[in-house]
PDB file of C-alpha atoms in Angstrom:
ATOM      1  CA  MET A   1      59.073  62.176 -13.502  1.00 51.00           C
ATOM      2  CA  ALA A   2      58.056  59.497 -11.022  1.00 56.00           C
ATOM      3  CA  PRO A   3      54.532  58.044 -11.397  1.00 59.00           C
ATOM      4  CA  ASN A   4      51.871  59.038  -8.877  1.00 64.00           C
ATOM      5  CA  ARG A   5      51.090  55.372  -8.190  1.00 69.00           C
ATOM      6  CA  LYS A   6      53.230  52.483  -7.026  1.00 78.00           C
ATOM      7  CA  TYR A   7      54.466  50.037  -9.625  1.00 80.00           C
ATOM      8  CA  ALA A   8      56.632  46.952  -9.621  1.00 78.00           C
ATOM      9  CA  ASN A   9      59.546  46.914 -12.088  1.00 76.00           C
ATOM     10  CA  TYR A  10      58.991  50.565 -13.009  1.00 79.00           C
ATOM     11  CA  PRO A  11      62.173  51.769 -14.764  1.00 76.00           C
ATOM     12  CA  GLY A  12      63.915  54.674 -13.121  1.00 75.00           C
ATOM     13  CA  ALA A  13      64.682  57.840 -15.052  1.00 77.00           C
ATOM     14  CA  ARG A  14      68.153  57.968 -16.568  1.00 74.00           C
ATOM     15  CA  GLU A  15      69.907  60.766 -18.356  1.00 76.00           C
ATOM     16  CA  ALA A  16      70.180  60.091 -22.048  1.00 70.00           C
ATOM     17  CA  PRO A  17      73.677  59.680 -23.480  1.00 67.00           C
ATOM     18  CA  THR A  18      75.260  62.691 -25.085  1.00 71.00           C
ATOM     19  CA  GLN A  19      75.695  62.119 -28.784  1.00 65.00           C
ATOM     20  CA  VAL A  20      78.157  64.081 -30.850  1.00 61.00           C
ATOM     21  CA  LYS A  21      76.784  64.896 -34.273  1.00 64.00           C
ATOM     22  CA  THR A  22      79.343  63.580 -36.725  1.00 62.00           C
ATOM     23  CA  GLU A  23      77.689  64.428 -40.015  1.00 63.00           C
ATOM     24  CA  THR A  24      75.759  67.306 -41.462  1.00 67.00           C
ATOM     25  CA  GLN A  25      72.269  66.831 -42.797  1.00 68.00           C
ATOM     26  CA  LYS A  26      72.174  66.520 -46.552  1.00 70.00           C
ATOM     27  CA  GLU A  27      69.318  66.892 -48.943  1.00 72.00           C
ATOM     28  CA  ASP A  28      67.913  63.557 -50.070  1.00 69.00           C
ATOM     29  CA  GLN A  29      69.509  62.619 -53.393  1.00 74.00           C
ATOM     30  CA  ASN A  30      67.653  59.345 -53.945  1.00 75.00           C
ATOM     31  CA  PRO A  31      66.015  59.179 -57.389  1.00 79.00           C
ATOM     32  CA  VAL A  32      62.234  59.142 -57.795  1.00 84.00           C
ATOM     33  CA  LEU A  33      61.018  56.057 -59.658  1.00 85.00           C
ATOM     34  CA  ARG A  34      57.690  55.733 -61.455  1.00 90.00           C
ATOM     35  CA  GLY A  35      56.078  53.274 -63.836  1.00 92.00           C
ATOM     36  CA  TRP A  36      58.142  50.388 -65.162  1.00 93.00           C
ATOM     37  CA  PRO A  37      61.407  51.541 -63.521  1.00 90.00           C
ATOM     38  CA  LEU A  38      59.571  51.336 -60.190  1.00 92.00           C
ATOM     39  CA  VAL A  39      58.290  47.829 -61.005  1.00 93.00           C
ATOM     40  CA  ALA A  40      61.776  46.675 -62.012  1.00 91.00           C
ATOM     41  CA  GLY A  41      63.353  48.258 -58.942  1.00 89.00           C
ATOM     42  CA  ALA A  42      60.769  46.763 -56.572  1.00 90.00           C
ATOM     43  CA  THR A  43      61.253  43.309 -58.127  1.00 92.00           C
ATOM     44  CA  ALA A  44      65.018  43.533 -57.754  1.00 91.00           C
ATOM     45  CA  LEU A  45      64.666  44.748 -54.172  1.00 88.00           C
ATOM     46  CA  ALA A  46      62.307  41.908 -53.253  1.00 90.00           C
ATOM     47  CA  ASN A  47      64.673  39.254 -54.623  1.00 91.00           C
ATOM     48  CA  SER A  48      68.130  40.504 -53.719  1.00 90.00           C
ATOM     49  CA  GLY A  49      69.510  40.447 -50.201  1.00 87.00           C
ATOM     50  CA  VAL A  50      72.425  42.628 -51.295  1.00 90.00           C
ATOM     51  CA  ILE A  51      70.104  45.374 -52.538  1.00 88.00           C
ATOM     52  CA  GLN A  52      67.936  45.074 -49.421  1.00 88.00           C
ATOM     53  CA  ARG A  53      70.948  45.573 -47.158  1.00 87.00           C
ATOM     54  CA  PHE A  54      72.074  48.560 -49.217  1.00 87.00           C
ATOM     55  CA  PHE A  55      68.725  50.318 -48.876  1.00 83.00           C
ATOM     56  CA  TRP A  56      68.558  49.436 -45.173  1.00 84.00           C
ATOM     57  CA  ARG A  57      71.880  51.176 -44.596  1.00 82.00           C
ATOM     58  CA  ASN A  58      71.015  53.996 -46.991  1.00 80.00           C
ATOM     59  CA  ALA A  59      67.830  54.780 -45.040  1.00 79.00           C
ATOM     60  CA  LYS A  60      69.757  54.448 -41.736  1.00 77.00           C
ATOM     61  CA  PHE A  61      67.131  52.108 -40.311  1.00 76.00           C
ATOM     62  CA  GLY A  62      69.727  50.416 -38.119  1.00 72.00           C
ATOM     63  CA  SER A  63      71.494  53.557 -36.947  1.00 75.00           C
ATOM     64  CA  ILE A  64      69.731  53.763 -33.562  1.00 71.00           C
ATOM     65  CA  ARG A  65      70.899  50.344 -32.420  1.00 69.00           C
ATOM     66  CA  ASP A  66      74.484  51.338 -33.227  1.00 72.00           C
ATOM     67  CA  LEU A  67      74.532  54.301 -30.839  1.00 72.00           C
ATOM     68  CA  PRO A  68      77.300  53.436 -28.359  1.00 70.00           C
ATOM     69  CA  GLY A  69      75.527  55.222 -25.522  1.00 69.00           C
ATOM     70  CA  LEU A  70      72.652  52.709 -25.595  1.00 70.00           C
ATOM     71  CA  VAL A  71      74.809  49.682 -24.803  1.00 70.00           C
ATOM     72  CA  ASP A  72      74.257  50.025 -21.053  1.00 71.00           C
ATOM     73  CA  TYR A  73      70.482  50.449 -21.284  1.00 69.00           C
ATOM     74  CA  ARG A  74      68.322  47.441 -20.434  1.00 66.00           C
ATOM     75  CA  TYR A  75      65.938  46.485 -23.205  1.00 64.00           C
ATOM     76  CA  ARG A  76      62.536  44.884 -22.655  1.00 64.00           C
ATOM     77  CA  PHE A  77      60.484  42.453 -24.671  1.00 62.00           C
ATOM     78  CA  GLN A  78      57.739  41.754 -22.118  1.00 61.00           C
ATOM     79  CA  PRO A  79      55.440  44.261 -20.362  1.00 67.00           C
ATOM     80  CA  ASP A  80      56.450  43.539 -16.774  1.00 73.00           C
ATOM     81  CA  VAL A  81      55.509  46.833 -15.086  1.00 79.00           C
ATOM     82  CA  LEU A  82      52.684  46.015 -12.659  1.00 78.00           C
ATOM     83  CA  VAL A  83      50.406  48.317 -10.674  1.00 79.00           C
ATOM     84  CA  LEU A  84      50.717  47.737  -6.927  1.00 78.00           C
ATOM     85  CA  SER A  85      47.921  48.075  -4.413  1.00 73.00           C
ATOM     86  CA  GLU A  86      47.510  51.537  -2.906  1.00 72.00           C
ATOM     87  CA  THR A  87      46.831  50.057   0.532  1.00 70.00           C
ATOM     88  CA  GLY A  88      49.452  47.327   0.460  1.00 64.00           C
ATOM     89  CA  SER A  89      46.794  44.635   0.856  1.00 67.00           C
ATOM     90  CA  HIS A  90      45.736  42.121  -1.760  1.00 67.00           C
ATOM     91  CA  PRO A  91      42.196  41.081  -2.669  1.00 67.00           C
ATOM     92  CA  GLU A  92      40.985  37.731  -1.477  1.00 73.00           C
ATOM     93  CA  PRO A  93      41.206  34.915  -4.046  1.00 73.00           C
ATOM     94  CA  LEU A  94      37.976  34.130  -5.846  1.00 73.00           C
ATOM     95  CA  ALA A  95      36.142  31.382  -3.998  1.00 77.00           C
ATOM     96  CA  LEU A  96      35.402  28.269  -6.049  1.00 76.00           C
ATOM     97  CA  THR A  97      31.690  28.225  -5.403  1.00 79.00           C
ATOM     98  CA  LYS A  98      29.404  25.522  -6.749  1.00 79.00           C
ATOM     99  CA  ASP A  99      28.223  27.651  -9.666  1.00 75.00           C
ATOM    100  CA  LEU A 100      31.830  27.918 -10.878  1.00 75.00           C
ATOM    101  CA  THR A 101      32.545  24.201 -10.672  1.00 78.00           C
ATOM    102  CA  THR A 102      29.251  22.793 -11.981  1.00 82.00           C
ATOM    103  CA  PRO A 103      28.598  22.508 -15.738  1.00 84.00           C
ATOM    104  CA  ALA A 104      25.696  24.577 -17.008  1.00 83.00           C
ATOM    105  CA  PRO A 105      22.532  22.637 -17.973  1.00 84.00           C
ATOM    106  CA  GLN A 106      22.631  21.261 -21.495  1.00 82.00           C
ATOM    107  CA  ASP A 107      19.405  23.064 -22.458  1.00 85.00           C
ATOM    108  CA  GLN A 108      20.406  26.440 -21.012  1.00 84.00           C
ATOM    109  CA  ALA A 109      20.156  29.261 -23.533  1.00 84.00           C
ATOM    110  CA  GLY A 110      23.551  30.671 -24.423  1.00 82.00           C
ATOM    111  CA  ARG A 111      25.316  27.793 -22.707  1.00 80.00           C
ATOM    112  CA  TYR A 112      29.083  27.862 -23.006  1.00 80.00           C
ATOM    113  CA  LEU A 113      31.669  25.226 -22.230  1.00 80.00           C
ATOM    114  CA  SER A 114      34.158  25.656 -19.413  1.00 86.00           C
ATOM    115  CA  SER A 115      36.682  23.797 -17.293  1.00 88.00           C
ATOM    116  CA  ALA A 116      33.725  22.528 -15.257  1.00 89.00           C
ATOM    117  CA  ASP A 117      32.743  20.346 -18.219  1.00 90.00           C
ATOM    118  CA  TYR A 118      36.170  18.735 -18.193  1.00 92.00           C
ATOM    119  CA  GLN A 119      35.954  18.224 -14.444  1.00 90.00           C
ATOM    120  CA  ALA A 120      32.597  16.496 -14.751  1.00 89.00           C
ATOM    121  CA  LEU A 121      33.832  14.203 -17.514  1.00 91.00           C
ATOM    122  CA  TYR A 122      37.011  13.304 -15.656  1.00 94.00           C
ATOM    123  CA  ALA A 123      35.214  12.759 -12.346  1.00 91.00           C
ATOM    124  CA  SER A 124      32.667  10.458 -14.008  1.00 90.00           C
ATOM    125  CA  GLY A 125      35.386   8.434 -15.708  1.00 91.00           C
ATOM    126  CA  ALA A 126      33.765   8.991 -19.106  1.00 92.00           C
ATOM    127  CA  VAL A 127      37.066  10.264 -20.484  1.00 94.00           C
ATOM    128  CA  THR A 128      40.531  11.002 -19.134  1.00 95.00           C
ATOM    129  CA  PRO A 129      42.883  13.922 -19.766  1.00 95.00           C
ATOM    130  CA  LEU A 130      44.963  11.555 -21.887  1.00 96.00           C
ATOM    131  CA  ASP A 131      41.890  10.734 -24.008  1.00 95.00           C
ATOM    132  CA  VAL A 132      41.251  14.440 -24.531  1.00 94.00           C
ATOM    133  CA  VAL A 133      44.816  15.308 -25.516  1.00 95.00           C
ATOM    134  CA  GLN A 134      45.179  12.328 -27.847  1.00 95.00           C
ATOM    135  CA  SER A 135      41.909  13.337 -29.531  1.00 93.00           C
ATOM    136  CA  LEU A 136      42.808  17.016 -29.874  1.00 93.00           C
ATOM    137  CA  LEU A 137      46.380  16.730 -31.139  1.00 93.00           C
ATOM    138  CA  PRO A 138      45.387  15.328 -34.575  1.00 91.00           C
ATOM    139  CA  LEU A 139      42.934  18.225 -34.970  1.00 91.00           C
ATOM    140  CA  ILE A 140      45.598  20.901 -34.458  1.00 90.00           C
ATOM    141  CA  ARG A 141      48.627  19.094 -35.890  1.00 88.00           C
ATOM    142  CA  ARG A 142      50.646  20.752 -38.646  1.00 83.00           C
ATOM    143  CA  ALA A 143      52.240  18.670 -41.373  1.00 75.00           C
ATOM    144  CA  GLU A 144      55.983  18.492 -40.778  1.00 69.00           C
ATOM    145  CA  GLY A 145      58.693  15.871 -40.942  1.00 54.00           C
ATOM    146  CA  HIS A 146      59.216  13.031 -43.414  1.00 45.00           C
ATOM    147  CA  PRO A 147      56.684  11.757 -44.193  1.00 52.00           C
ATOM    148  CA  PRO A 148      54.500  14.509 -42.728  1.00 55.00           C
ATOM    149  CA  PRO A 149      51.332  13.538 -40.843  1.00 59.00           C
ATOM    150  CA  GLU A 150      47.971  14.712 -42.077  1.00 71.00           C
ATOM    151  CA  THR A 151      47.279  18.356 -41.268  1.00 80.00           C
ATOM    152  CA  GLY A 152      44.424  18.788 -38.806  1.00 83.00           C
ATOM    153  CA  PRO A 153      41.286  20.805 -39.658  1.00 85.00           C
ATOM    154  CA  TYR A 154      42.142  23.454 -37.042  1.00 87.00           C
ATOM    155  CA  ALA A 155      45.894  23.491 -37.665  1.00 86.00           C
ATOM    156  CA  ASN A 156      46.111  27.082 -38.836  1.00 83.00           C
ATOM    157  CA  ALA A 157      45.194  28.290 -35.346  1.00 87.00           C
ATOM    158  CA  TRP A 158      48.354  26.611 -34.081  1.00 90.00           C
ATOM    159  CA  VAL A 159      52.044  26.568 -34.939  1.00 89.00           C
ATOM    160  CA  ALA A 160      54.177  23.493 -35.508  1.00 88.00           C
ATOM    161  CA  SER A 161      55.364  21.715 -32.369  1.00 89.00           C
ATOM    162  CA  HIS A 162      58.448  20.322 -34.154  1.00 89.00           C
ATOM    163  CA  GLY A 163      58.038  16.843 -32.758  1.00 86.00           C
ATOM    164  CA  ARG A 164      57.280  17.853 -29.168  1.00 90.00           C
ATOM    165  CA  GLU A 165      53.742  16.528 -28.850  1.00 91.00           C
ATOM    166  CA  ASP A 166      55.221  14.266 -26.186  1.00 92.00           C
ATOM    167  CA  LEU A 167      55.200  17.226 -23.788  1.00 95.00           C
ATOM    168  CA  ALA A 168      51.402  17.446 -23.904  1.00 96.00           C
ATOM    169  CA  ILE A 169      51.002  13.667 -23.771  1.00 96.00           C
ATOM    170  CA  ASP A 170      53.292  13.348 -20.727  1.00 96.00           C
ATOM    171  CA  ALA A 171      51.376  16.109 -18.926  1.00 96.00           C
ATOM    172  CA  ALA A 172      48.087  14.389 -19.806  1.00 97.00           C
ATOM    173  CA  ARG A 173      49.337  11.056 -18.450  1.00 97.00           C
ATOM    174  CA  ALA A 174      50.339  12.721 -15.178  1.00 96.00           C
ATOM    175  CA  SER A 175      46.935  14.404 -14.901  1.00 96.00           C
ATOM    176  CA  THR A 176      45.162  11.123 -15.668  1.00 96.00           C
ATOM    177  CA  GLU A 177      47.036   9.450 -12.820  1.00 96.00           C
ATOM    178  CA  ARG A 178      46.060  12.235 -10.427  1.00 96.00           C
ATOM    179  CA  TRP A 179      42.389  11.891 -11.354  1.00 94.00           C
ATOM    180  CA  LYS A 180      42.636   8.116 -11.037  1.00 94.00           C
ATOM    181  CA  HIS A 181      43.949   8.362  -7.477  1.00 93.00           C
ATOM    182  CA  GLY A 182      41.762  11.281  -6.388  1.00 92.00           C
ATOM    183  CA  LYS A 183      44.665  13.720  -6.085  1.00 93.00           C
ATOM    184  CA  THR A 184      43.682  16.424  -8.550  1.00 92.00           C
ATOM    185  CA  LEU A 185      45.334  19.828  -8.367  1.00 92.00           C
ATOM    186  CA  GLY A 186      42.132  21.816  -8.787  1.00 88.00           C
ATOM    187  CA  PRO A 187      39.620  22.949 -11.411  1.00 88.00           C
ATOM    188  CA  LEU A 188      42.243  23.310 -14.149  1.00 91.00           C
ATOM    189  CA  ASP A 189      43.735  19.851 -13.764  1.00 94.00           C
ATOM    190  CA  GLY A 190      43.598  18.176 -17.168  1.00 94.00           C
ATOM    191  CA  VAL A 191      42.175  21.209 -18.984  1.00 94.00           C
ATOM    192  CA  PRO A 192      43.950  21.717 -22.351  1.00 95.00           C
ATOM    193  CA  ILE A 193      45.165  25.214 -23.178  1.00 94.00           C
ATOM    194  CA  GLY A 194      47.091  26.968 -25.942  1.00 94.00           C
ATOM    195  CA  VAL A 195      49.823  29.544 -25.393  1.00 93.00           C
ATOM    196  CA  LYS A 196      50.394  32.480 -27.726  1.00 92.00           C
ATOM    197  CA  ASP A 197      53.434  31.988 -29.933  1.00 90.00           C
ATOM    198  CA  ASP A 198      55.395  34.889 -28.413  1.00 88.00           C
ATOM    199  CA  CYS A 199      55.302  33.365 -24.913  1.00 90.00           C
ATOM    200  CA  ASP A 200      58.052  30.886 -24.067  1.00 92.00           C
ATOM    201  CA  VAL A 201      57.107  27.376 -22.984  1.00 94.00           C
ATOM    202  CA  LYS A 202      59.940  24.993 -22.166  1.00 95.00           C
ATOM    203  CA  GLY A 203      60.572  22.592 -25.034  1.00 94.00           C
ATOM    204  CA  TYR A 204      58.569  24.569 -27.607  1.00 94.00           C
ATOM    205  CA  VAL A 205      59.813  27.017 -30.234  1.00 93.00           C
ATOM    206  CA  SER A 206      58.516  30.593 -30.044  1.00 91.00           C
ATOM    207  CA  HIS A 207      58.158  31.609 -33.698  1.00 89.00           C
ATOM    208  CA  ASN A 208      56.592  35.009 -32.938  1.00 87.00           C
ATOM    209  CA  GLY A 209      54.618  34.600 -36.164  1.00 84.00           C
ATOM    210  CA  MET A 210      57.777  34.356 -38.277  1.00 84.00           C
ATOM    211  CA  GLN A 211      58.800  31.744 -40.803  1.00 84.00           C
ATOM    212  CA  TYR A 212      60.604  28.901 -39.055  1.00 86.00           C
ATOM    213  CA  ARG A 213      64.360  28.852 -39.647  1.00 86.00           C
ATOM    214  CA  PRO A 214      65.970  25.992 -37.695  1.00 86.00           C
ATOM    215  CA  ASP A 215      69.428  27.260 -38.690  1.00 86.00           C
ATOM    216  CA  LEU A 216      68.956  30.449 -36.658  1.00 85.00           C
ATOM    217  CA  PRO A 217      69.535  30.551 -32.868  1.00 84.00           C
ATOM    218  CA  TRP A 218      66.356  32.635 -32.511  1.00 83.00           C
ATOM    219  CA  PHE A 219      64.290  29.522 -33.250  1.00 88.00           C
ATOM    220  CA  LYS A 220      65.788  27.183 -30.702  1.00 91.00           C
ATOM    221  CA  ALA A 221      63.366  25.620 -28.244  1.00 91.00           C
ATOM    222  CA  ALA A 222      62.808  27.589 -25.042  1.00 92.00           C
ATOM    223  CA  ASP A 223      64.675  26.332 -21.982  1.00 92.00           C
ATOM    224  CA  LYS A 224      62.306  28.025 -19.532  1.00 92.00           C
ATOM    225  CA  THR A 225      58.561  28.625 -19.289  1.00 94.00           C
ATOM    226  CA  ILE A 226      57.326  32.141 -18.534  1.00 91.00           C
ATOM    227  CA  TRP A 227      55.848  32.637 -15.064  1.00 89.00           C
ATOM    228  CA  PRO A 228      52.113  32.934 -15.963  1.00 90.00           C
ATOM    229  CA  VAL A 229      52.202  29.655 -17.885  1.00 93.00           C
ATOM    230  CA  GLN A 230      54.180  28.046 -15.069  1.00 94.00           C
ATOM    231  CA  GLN A 231      51.290  28.847 -12.740  1.00 92.00           C
ATOM    232  CA  LEU A 232      48.755  27.346 -15.139  1.00 94.00           C
ATOM    233  CA  GLU A 233      50.819  24.177 -15.473  1.00 96.00           C
ATOM    234  CA  ALA A 234      51.264  24.017 -11.701  1.00 95.00           C
ATOM    235  CA  ALA A 235      47.457  24.027 -11.468  1.00 93.00           C
ATOM    236  CA  GLY A 236      47.315  21.041 -13.830  1.00 95.00           C
ATOM    237  CA  ALA A 237      46.517  22.763 -17.129  1.00 95.00           C
ATOM    238  CA  ILE A 238      47.951  20.967 -20.158  1.00 96.00           C
ATOM    239  CA  VAL A 239      49.689  22.997 -22.855  1.00 96.00           C
ATOM    240  CA  LEU A 240      48.634  21.492 -26.192  1.00 95.00           C
ATOM    241  CA  GLY A 241      50.940  23.769 -28.167  1.00 94.00           C
ATOM    242  CA  LYS A 242      51.465  27.344 -29.317  1.00 93.00           C
ATOM    243  CA  ASN A 243      48.798  29.517 -30.975  1.00 91.00           C
ATOM    244  CA  ALA A 244      49.450  31.343 -34.249  1.00 87.00           C
ATOM    245  CA  MET A 245      49.820  35.120 -34.213  1.00 85.00           C
ATOM    246  CA  HIS A 246      50.662  38.103 -36.397  1.00 81.00           C
ATOM    247  CA  GLU A 247      54.289  38.290 -37.449  1.00 79.00           C
ATOM    248  CA  LEU A 248      55.974  39.905 -34.425  1.00 74.00           C
ATOM    249  CA  GLY A 249      52.517  40.940 -33.215  1.00 71.00           C
ATOM    250  CA  GLY A 250      52.483  43.602 -35.905  1.00 65.00           C
ATOM    251  CA  ASP A 251      48.736  44.048 -36.388  1.00 60.00           C
ATOM    252  CA  THR A 252      45.521  44.335 -34.405  1.00 59.00           C
ATOM    253  CA  ASN A 253      42.676  43.135 -36.608  1.00 56.00           C
ATOM    254  CA  GLY A 254      42.308  39.743 -34.927  1.00 51.00           C
ATOM    255  CA  CYS A 255      42.870  37.749 -38.111  1.00 54.00           C
ATOM    256  CA  ASN A 256      46.243  36.480 -36.866  1.00 48.00           C
ATOM    257  CA  VAL A 257      47.959  36.831 -40.234  1.00 53.00           C
ATOM    258  CA  SER A 258      51.477  35.438 -39.919  1.00 53.00           C
ATOM    259  CA  GLN A 259      54.284  34.973 -42.406  1.00 51.00           C
ATOM    260  CA  GLU A 260      54.438  31.288 -41.593  1.00 54.00           C
ATOM    261  CA  TYR A 261      50.819  30.258 -41.179  1.00 53.00           C
ATOM    262  CA  GLY A 262      48.497  32.819 -42.771  1.00 52.00           C
ATOM    263  CA  VAL A 263      45.045  33.470 -41.299  1.00 49.00           C
ATOM    264  CA  SER A 264      44.164  31.704 -38.064  1.00 47.00           C
ATOM    265  CA  GLU A 265      40.856  30.129 -37.129  1.00 45.00           C
ATOM    266  CA  ASP A 266      41.579  30.080 -33.401  1.00 43.00           C
ATOM    267  CA  GLU A 267      38.374  32.001 -32.703  1.00 38.00           C
ATOM    268  CA  ILE A 268      36.291  29.043 -33.925  1.00 37.00           C
ATOM    269  CA  PHE A 269      38.319  26.158 -32.495  1.00 38.00           C
ATOM    270  CA  VAL A 270      35.985  23.953 -30.449  1.00 35.00           C
ATOM    271  CA  ASN A 271      36.747  20.840 -28.446  1.00 36.00           C
ATOM    272  CA  PRO A 272      34.388  18.180 -29.842  1.00 34.00           C
ATOM    273  CA  LEU A 273      34.672  16.088 -26.682  1.00 34.00           C
ATOM    274  CA  VAL A 274      32.570  18.507 -24.653  1.00 33.00           C
ATOM    275  CA  GLN A 275      30.024  19.629 -27.237  1.00 27.00           C
TER     276      GLN A 275
END
């Protein structure tokens, strides 16, 4: 059934493939384990890839992906269905009024920091985007390599950059030059940001919260940046790195528990340069 609103990238209805049932349903013959046999079986299962693969096939967990009729169906990893305007017109962009580009007074109750604080610092010459990035990277750096650098105090909110801190530094140098010559790109120029670990950024690895395995093609560095981050970078924002997340986004409690990095503290990460 077609939706009653207009959407971009909305998938059209397709008839499902006809599947011929090739086997009759049988009563489950798997044994029931309790007590020490269960402990021994669970230990063996946790430590043996052969046993894990046997139980995977036995439970038919992978049977759906093997259906030949699904080969021609496009799969999706990103939610790219967008609601379109009913009238065909688009709202006017938000005007950058003075209250959006001026830092809040230092003594204001409930004051929060924003990109306006960076703008004020850069415009005054007190610091540069390069100063900010070079100060923040040690705080979020994860120990890797030989010998590994010291792990930063906020590292568990971020994933390893695998030696690509140069990407942030190069972007910061370019932003510093723009500020120096009065050719800034706008209110985000020089503002450091983090990108969730399931969003591709060119040059960075997307771990998706999983343990890093450099021998697997899945963990190769991205060769293209996703469109939303492209727009942020085009506005001058500087990607410091990737933020830790649940393994494959498999939970919703906000603790960001991942197989690789454990519990994240990204909710409390604060830039000391604008405190």
